[in-house]
Tab-separated table of N, CA and C in Angstrom:
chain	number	residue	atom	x	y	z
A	1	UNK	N	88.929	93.624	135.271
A	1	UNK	CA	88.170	92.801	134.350
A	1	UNK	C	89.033	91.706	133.738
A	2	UNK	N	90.404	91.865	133.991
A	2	UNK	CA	91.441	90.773	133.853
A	2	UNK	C	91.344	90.899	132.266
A	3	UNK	N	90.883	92.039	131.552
A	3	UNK	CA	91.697	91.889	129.814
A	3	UNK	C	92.404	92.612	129.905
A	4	UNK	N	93.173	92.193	128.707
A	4	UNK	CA	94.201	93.133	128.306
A	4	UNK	C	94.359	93.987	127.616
A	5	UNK	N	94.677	95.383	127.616
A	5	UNK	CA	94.829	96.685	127.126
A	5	UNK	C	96.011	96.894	126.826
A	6	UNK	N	95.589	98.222	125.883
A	6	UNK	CA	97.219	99.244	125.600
A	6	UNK	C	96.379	100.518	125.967
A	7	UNK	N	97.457	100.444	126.657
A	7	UNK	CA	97.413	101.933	127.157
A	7	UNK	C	98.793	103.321	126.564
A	8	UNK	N	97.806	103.978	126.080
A	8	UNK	CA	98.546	105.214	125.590
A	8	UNK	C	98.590	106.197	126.820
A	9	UNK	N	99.722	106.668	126.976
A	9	UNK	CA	99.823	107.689	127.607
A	9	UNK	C	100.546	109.007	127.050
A	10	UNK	N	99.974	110.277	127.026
A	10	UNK	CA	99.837	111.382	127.050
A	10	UNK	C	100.366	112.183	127.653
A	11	UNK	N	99.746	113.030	128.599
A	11	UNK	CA	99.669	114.340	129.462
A	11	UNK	C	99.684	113.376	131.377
A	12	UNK	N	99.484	112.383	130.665
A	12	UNK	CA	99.083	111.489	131.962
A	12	UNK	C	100.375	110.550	132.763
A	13	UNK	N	100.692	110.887	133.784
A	13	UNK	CA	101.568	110.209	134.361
A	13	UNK	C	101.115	108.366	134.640
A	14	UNK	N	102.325	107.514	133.754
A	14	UNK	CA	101.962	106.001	134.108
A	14	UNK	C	101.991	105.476	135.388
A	15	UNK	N	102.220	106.305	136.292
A	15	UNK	CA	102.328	105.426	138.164
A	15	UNK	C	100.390	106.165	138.386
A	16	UNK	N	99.833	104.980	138.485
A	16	UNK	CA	98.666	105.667	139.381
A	16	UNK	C	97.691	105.512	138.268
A	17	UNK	N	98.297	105.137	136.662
A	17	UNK	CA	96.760	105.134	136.014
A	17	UNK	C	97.371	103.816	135.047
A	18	UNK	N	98.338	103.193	135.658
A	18	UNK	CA	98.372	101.903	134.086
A	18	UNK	C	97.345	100.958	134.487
A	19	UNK	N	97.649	99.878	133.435
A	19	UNK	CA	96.333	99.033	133.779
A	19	UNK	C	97.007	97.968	134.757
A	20	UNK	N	96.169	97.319	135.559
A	20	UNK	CA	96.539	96.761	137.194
A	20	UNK	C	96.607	94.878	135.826
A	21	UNK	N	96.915	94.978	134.898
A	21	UNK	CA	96.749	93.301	133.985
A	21	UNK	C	98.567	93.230	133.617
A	22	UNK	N	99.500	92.044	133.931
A	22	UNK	CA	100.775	91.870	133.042
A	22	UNK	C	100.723	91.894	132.036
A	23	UNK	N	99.144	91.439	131.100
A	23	UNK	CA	99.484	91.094	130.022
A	23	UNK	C	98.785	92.625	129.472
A	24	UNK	N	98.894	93.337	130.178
A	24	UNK	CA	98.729	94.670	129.205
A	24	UNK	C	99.658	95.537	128.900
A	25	UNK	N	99.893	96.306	128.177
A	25	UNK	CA	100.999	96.939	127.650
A	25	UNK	C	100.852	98.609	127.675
A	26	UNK	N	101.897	99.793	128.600
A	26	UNK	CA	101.751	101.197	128.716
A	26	UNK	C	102.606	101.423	127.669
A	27	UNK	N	102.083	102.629	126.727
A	27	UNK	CA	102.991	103.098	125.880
A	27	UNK	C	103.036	104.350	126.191
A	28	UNK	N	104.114	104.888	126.173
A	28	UNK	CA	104.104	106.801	126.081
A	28	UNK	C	105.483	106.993	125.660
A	29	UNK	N	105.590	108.339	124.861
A	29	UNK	CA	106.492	108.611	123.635
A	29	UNK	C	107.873	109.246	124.646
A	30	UNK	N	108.850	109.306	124.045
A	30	UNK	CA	110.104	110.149	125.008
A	30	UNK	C	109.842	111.090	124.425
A	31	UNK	N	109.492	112.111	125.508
A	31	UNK	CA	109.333	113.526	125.165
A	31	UNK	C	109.332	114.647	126.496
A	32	UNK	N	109.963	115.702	126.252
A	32	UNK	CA	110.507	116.015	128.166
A	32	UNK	C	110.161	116.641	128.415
A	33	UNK	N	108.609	116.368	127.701
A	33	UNK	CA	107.428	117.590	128.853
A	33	UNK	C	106.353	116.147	129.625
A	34	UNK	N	106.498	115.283	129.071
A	34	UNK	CA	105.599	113.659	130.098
A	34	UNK	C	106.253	113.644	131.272
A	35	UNK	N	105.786	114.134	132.443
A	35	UNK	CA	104.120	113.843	132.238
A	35	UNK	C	103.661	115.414	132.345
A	36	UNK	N	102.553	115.841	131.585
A	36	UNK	CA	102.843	117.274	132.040
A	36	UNK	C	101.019	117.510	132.920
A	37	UNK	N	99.923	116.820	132.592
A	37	UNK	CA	99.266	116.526	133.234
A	37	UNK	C	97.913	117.847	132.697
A	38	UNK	N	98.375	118.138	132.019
A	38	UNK	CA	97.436	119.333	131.254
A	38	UNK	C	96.574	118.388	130.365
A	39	UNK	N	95.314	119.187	130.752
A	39	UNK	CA	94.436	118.595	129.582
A	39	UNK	C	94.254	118.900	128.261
A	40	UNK	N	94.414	120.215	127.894
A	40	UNK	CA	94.650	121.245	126.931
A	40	UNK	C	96.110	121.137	126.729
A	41	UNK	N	96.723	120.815	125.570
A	41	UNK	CA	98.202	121.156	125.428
A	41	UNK	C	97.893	122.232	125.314
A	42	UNK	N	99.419	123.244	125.497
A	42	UNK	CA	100.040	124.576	125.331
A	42	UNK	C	100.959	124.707	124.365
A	43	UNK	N	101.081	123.765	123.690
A	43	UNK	CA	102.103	123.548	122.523
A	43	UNK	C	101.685	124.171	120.850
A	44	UNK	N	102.269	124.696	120.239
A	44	UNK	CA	101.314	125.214	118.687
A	44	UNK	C	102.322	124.402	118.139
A	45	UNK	N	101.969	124.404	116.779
A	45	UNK	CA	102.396	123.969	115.544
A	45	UNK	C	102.934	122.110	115.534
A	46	UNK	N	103.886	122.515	115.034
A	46	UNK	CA	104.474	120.447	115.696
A	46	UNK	C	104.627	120.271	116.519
A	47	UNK	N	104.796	121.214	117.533
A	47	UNK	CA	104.714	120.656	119.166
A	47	UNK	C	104.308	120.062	119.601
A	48	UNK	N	102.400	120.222	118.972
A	48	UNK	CA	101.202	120.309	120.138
A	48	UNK	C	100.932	119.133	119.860
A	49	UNK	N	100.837	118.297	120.984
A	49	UNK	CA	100.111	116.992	121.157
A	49	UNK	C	101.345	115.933	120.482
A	50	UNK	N	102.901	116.323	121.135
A	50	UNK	CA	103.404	115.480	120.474
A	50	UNK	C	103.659	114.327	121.489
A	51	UNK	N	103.509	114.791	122.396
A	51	UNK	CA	103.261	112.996	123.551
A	51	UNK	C	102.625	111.883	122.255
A	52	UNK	N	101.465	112.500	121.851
A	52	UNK	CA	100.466	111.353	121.175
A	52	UNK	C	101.087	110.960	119.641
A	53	UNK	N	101.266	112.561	119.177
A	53	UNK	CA	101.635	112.212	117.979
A	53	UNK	C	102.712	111.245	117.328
A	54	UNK	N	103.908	111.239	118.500
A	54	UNK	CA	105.407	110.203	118.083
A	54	UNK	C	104.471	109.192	118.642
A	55	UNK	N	104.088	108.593	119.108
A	55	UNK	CA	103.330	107.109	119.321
A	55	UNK	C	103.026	106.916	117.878
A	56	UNK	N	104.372	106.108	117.054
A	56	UNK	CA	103.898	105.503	116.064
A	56	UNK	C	102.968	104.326	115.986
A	57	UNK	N	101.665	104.571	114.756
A	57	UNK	CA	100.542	104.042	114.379
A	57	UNK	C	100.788	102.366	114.600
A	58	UNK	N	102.082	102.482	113.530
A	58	UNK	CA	101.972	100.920	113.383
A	58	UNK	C	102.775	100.133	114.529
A	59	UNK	N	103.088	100.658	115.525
A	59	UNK	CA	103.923	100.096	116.580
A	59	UNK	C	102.804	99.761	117.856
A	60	UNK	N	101.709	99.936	117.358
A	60	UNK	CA	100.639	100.108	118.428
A	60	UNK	C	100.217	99.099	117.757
A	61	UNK	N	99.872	98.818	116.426
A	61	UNK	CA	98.982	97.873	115.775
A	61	UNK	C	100.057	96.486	116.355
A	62	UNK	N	101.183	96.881	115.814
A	62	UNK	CA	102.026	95.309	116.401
A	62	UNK	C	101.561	94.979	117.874
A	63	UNK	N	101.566	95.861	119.006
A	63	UNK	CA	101.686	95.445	120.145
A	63	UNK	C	100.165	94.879	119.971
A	64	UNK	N	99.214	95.562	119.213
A	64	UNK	CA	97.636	94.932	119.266
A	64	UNK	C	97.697	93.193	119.123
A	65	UNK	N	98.147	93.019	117.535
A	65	UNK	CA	98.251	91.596	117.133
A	65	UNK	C	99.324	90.577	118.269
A	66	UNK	N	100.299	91.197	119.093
A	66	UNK	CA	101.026	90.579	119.877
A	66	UNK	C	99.924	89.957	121.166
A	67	UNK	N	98.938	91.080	121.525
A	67	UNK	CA	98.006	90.300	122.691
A	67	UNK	C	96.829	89.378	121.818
A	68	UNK	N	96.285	90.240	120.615
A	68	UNK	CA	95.733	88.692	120.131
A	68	UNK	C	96.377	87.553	120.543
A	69	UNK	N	97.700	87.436	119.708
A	69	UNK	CA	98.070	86.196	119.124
A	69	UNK	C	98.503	85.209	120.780
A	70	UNK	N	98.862	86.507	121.451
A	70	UNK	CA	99.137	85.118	123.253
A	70	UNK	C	97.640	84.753	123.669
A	71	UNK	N	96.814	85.421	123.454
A	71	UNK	CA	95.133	85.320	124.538
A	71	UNK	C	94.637	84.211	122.905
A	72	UNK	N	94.859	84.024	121.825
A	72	UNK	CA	94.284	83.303	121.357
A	72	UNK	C	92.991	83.919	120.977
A	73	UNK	N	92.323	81.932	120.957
A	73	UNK	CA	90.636	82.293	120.901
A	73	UNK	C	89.999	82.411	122.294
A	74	UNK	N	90.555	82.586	122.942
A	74	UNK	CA	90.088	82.860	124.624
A	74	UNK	C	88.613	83.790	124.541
A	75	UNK	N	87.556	84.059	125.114
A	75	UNK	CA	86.784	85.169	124.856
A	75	UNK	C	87.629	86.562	126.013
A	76	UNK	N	87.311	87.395	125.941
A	76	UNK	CA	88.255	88.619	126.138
A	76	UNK	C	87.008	88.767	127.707
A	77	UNK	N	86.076	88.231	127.996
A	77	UNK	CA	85.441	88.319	129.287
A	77	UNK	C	84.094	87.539	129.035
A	78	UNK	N	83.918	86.936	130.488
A	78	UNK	CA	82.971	85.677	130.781
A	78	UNK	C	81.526	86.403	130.877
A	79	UNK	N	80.911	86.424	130.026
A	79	UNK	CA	79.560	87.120	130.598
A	79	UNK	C	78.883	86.177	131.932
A	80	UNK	N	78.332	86.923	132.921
A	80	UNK	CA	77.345	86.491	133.566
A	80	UNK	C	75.692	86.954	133.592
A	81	UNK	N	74.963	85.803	134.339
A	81	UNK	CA	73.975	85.997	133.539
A	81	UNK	C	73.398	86.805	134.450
A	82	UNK	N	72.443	88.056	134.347
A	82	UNK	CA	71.737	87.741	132.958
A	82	UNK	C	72.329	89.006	131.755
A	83	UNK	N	72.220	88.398	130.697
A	83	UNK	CA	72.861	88.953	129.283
A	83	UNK	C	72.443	89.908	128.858
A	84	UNK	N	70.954	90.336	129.633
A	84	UNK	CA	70.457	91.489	129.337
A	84	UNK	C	70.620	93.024	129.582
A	85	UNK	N	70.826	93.775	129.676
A	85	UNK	CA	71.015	94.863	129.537
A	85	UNK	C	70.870	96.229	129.767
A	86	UNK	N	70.448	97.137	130.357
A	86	UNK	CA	69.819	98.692	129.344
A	86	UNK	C	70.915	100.421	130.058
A	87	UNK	N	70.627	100.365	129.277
A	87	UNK	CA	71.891	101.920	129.600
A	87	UNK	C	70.852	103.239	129.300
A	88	UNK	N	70.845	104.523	129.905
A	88	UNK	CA	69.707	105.489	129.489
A	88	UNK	C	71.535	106.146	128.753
A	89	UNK	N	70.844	107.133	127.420
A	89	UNK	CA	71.737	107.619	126.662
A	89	UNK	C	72.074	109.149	127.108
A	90	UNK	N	73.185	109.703	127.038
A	90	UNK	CA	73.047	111.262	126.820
A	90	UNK	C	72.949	111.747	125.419
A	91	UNK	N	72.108	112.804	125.438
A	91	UNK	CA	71.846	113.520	124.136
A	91	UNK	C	71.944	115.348	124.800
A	92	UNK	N	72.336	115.483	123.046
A	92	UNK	CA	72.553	117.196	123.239
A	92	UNK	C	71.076	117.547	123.122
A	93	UNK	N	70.364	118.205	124.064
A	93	UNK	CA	69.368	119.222	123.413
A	93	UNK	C	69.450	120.556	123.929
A	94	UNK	N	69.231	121.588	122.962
A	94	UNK	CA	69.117	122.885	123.300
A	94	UNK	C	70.522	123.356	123.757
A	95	UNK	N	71.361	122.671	123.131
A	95	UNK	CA	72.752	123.191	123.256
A	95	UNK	C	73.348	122.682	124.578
A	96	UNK	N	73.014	121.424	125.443
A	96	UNK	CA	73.690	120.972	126.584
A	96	UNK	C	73.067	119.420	126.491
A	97	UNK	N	73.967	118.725	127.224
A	97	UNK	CA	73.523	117.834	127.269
A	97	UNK	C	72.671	116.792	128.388
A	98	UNK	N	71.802	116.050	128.123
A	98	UNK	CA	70.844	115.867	129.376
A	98	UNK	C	71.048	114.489	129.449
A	99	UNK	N	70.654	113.831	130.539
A	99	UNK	CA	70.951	112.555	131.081
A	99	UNK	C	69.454	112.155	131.237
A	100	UNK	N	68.949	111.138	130.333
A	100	UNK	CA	67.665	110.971	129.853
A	100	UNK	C	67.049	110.156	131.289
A	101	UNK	N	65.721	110.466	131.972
A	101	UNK	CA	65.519	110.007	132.847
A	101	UNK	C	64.948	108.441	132.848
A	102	UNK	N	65.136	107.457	134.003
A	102	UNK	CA	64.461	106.291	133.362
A	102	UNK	C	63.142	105.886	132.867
A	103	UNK	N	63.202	104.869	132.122
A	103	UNK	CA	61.837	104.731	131.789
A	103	UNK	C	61.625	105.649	130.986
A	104	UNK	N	62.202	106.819	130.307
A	104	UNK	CA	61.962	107.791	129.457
A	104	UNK	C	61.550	107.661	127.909
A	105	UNK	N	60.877	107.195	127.012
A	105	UNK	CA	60.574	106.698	126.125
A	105	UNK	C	61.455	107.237	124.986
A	106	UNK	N	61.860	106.137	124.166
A	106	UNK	CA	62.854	106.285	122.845
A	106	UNK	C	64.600	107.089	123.328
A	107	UNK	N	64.151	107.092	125.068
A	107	UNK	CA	66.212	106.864	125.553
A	107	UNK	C	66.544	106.373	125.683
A	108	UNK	N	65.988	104.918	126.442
A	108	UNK	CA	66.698	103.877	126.924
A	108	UNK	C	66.577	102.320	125.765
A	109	UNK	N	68.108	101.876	125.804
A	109	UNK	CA	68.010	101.280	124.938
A	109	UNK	C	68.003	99.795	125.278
A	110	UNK	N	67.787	98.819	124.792
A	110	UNK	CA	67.434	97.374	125.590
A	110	UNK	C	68.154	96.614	124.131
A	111	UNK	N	69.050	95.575	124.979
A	111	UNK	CA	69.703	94.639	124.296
A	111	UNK	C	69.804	93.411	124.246
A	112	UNK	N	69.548	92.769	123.765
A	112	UNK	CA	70.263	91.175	124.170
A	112	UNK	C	71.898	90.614	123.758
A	113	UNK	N	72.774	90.274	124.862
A	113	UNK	CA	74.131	89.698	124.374
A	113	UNK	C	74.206	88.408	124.230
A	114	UNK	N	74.869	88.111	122.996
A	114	UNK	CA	74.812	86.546	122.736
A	114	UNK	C	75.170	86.028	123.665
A	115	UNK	N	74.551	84.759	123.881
A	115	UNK	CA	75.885	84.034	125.321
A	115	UNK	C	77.305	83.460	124.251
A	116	UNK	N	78.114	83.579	125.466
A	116	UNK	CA	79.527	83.285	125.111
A	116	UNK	C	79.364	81.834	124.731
A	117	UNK	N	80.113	81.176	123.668
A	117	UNK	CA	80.169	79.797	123.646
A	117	UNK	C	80.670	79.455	124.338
């Protein structure tokens, strides 16, 4: 889609899932269980989830304002037309969740996107 992302990485090894953009940025913490590829950590107490957790907050916000400030006022992607829309929603009922069929009344939702200036 040619924008640019940050990508956090986790449990997730960066060869095979960064983003394919230069101007996007992979972050993941030094820690010498990455990549470990578990979805569930196995870690308790301060351990657990410390891939994510040392990814300091505000070092992410800098790298954020750093791709603002190069992309500018650029729009972040070119809509084509047409601007319109509709996605069917998932909802929980009865304790699972269902994939609302089309045309299904009060699932599907209809939008209009501004056009880009």
């Amino acid at each position: 889609m040619h924008v640019p992302v940050i990508c956090m990485f986790g449990s997730s090894p960066i060869p095979g899932f960064y983003p394919y953009d230069a101007r996007s940025i992979s972050v993941r913490a030094p820690v010498s269980c990455h990549p470990c590829r578990i979805h569930e950590c196995p870690l308790a107490g301060e351990e657990h989830m410390m891939c994510m957790k040392r990814m300091p907050p505000d070092l992410i916000l800098q790298y954020a304002d750093q791709i603002l400030r190069e992309e500018g006022e650029r729009p972040a992607c070119e809509l084509s037309a047409p601007t319109d829309f509709e996605t069917r929603v998932v909802e929980m009922a009865d304790g699972h969740f269902a994939l609302a069929p089309r045309g299904a009344a009060g699932r599907v939702v209809r939008s209009s996107l501004p056009q880009s200036r």
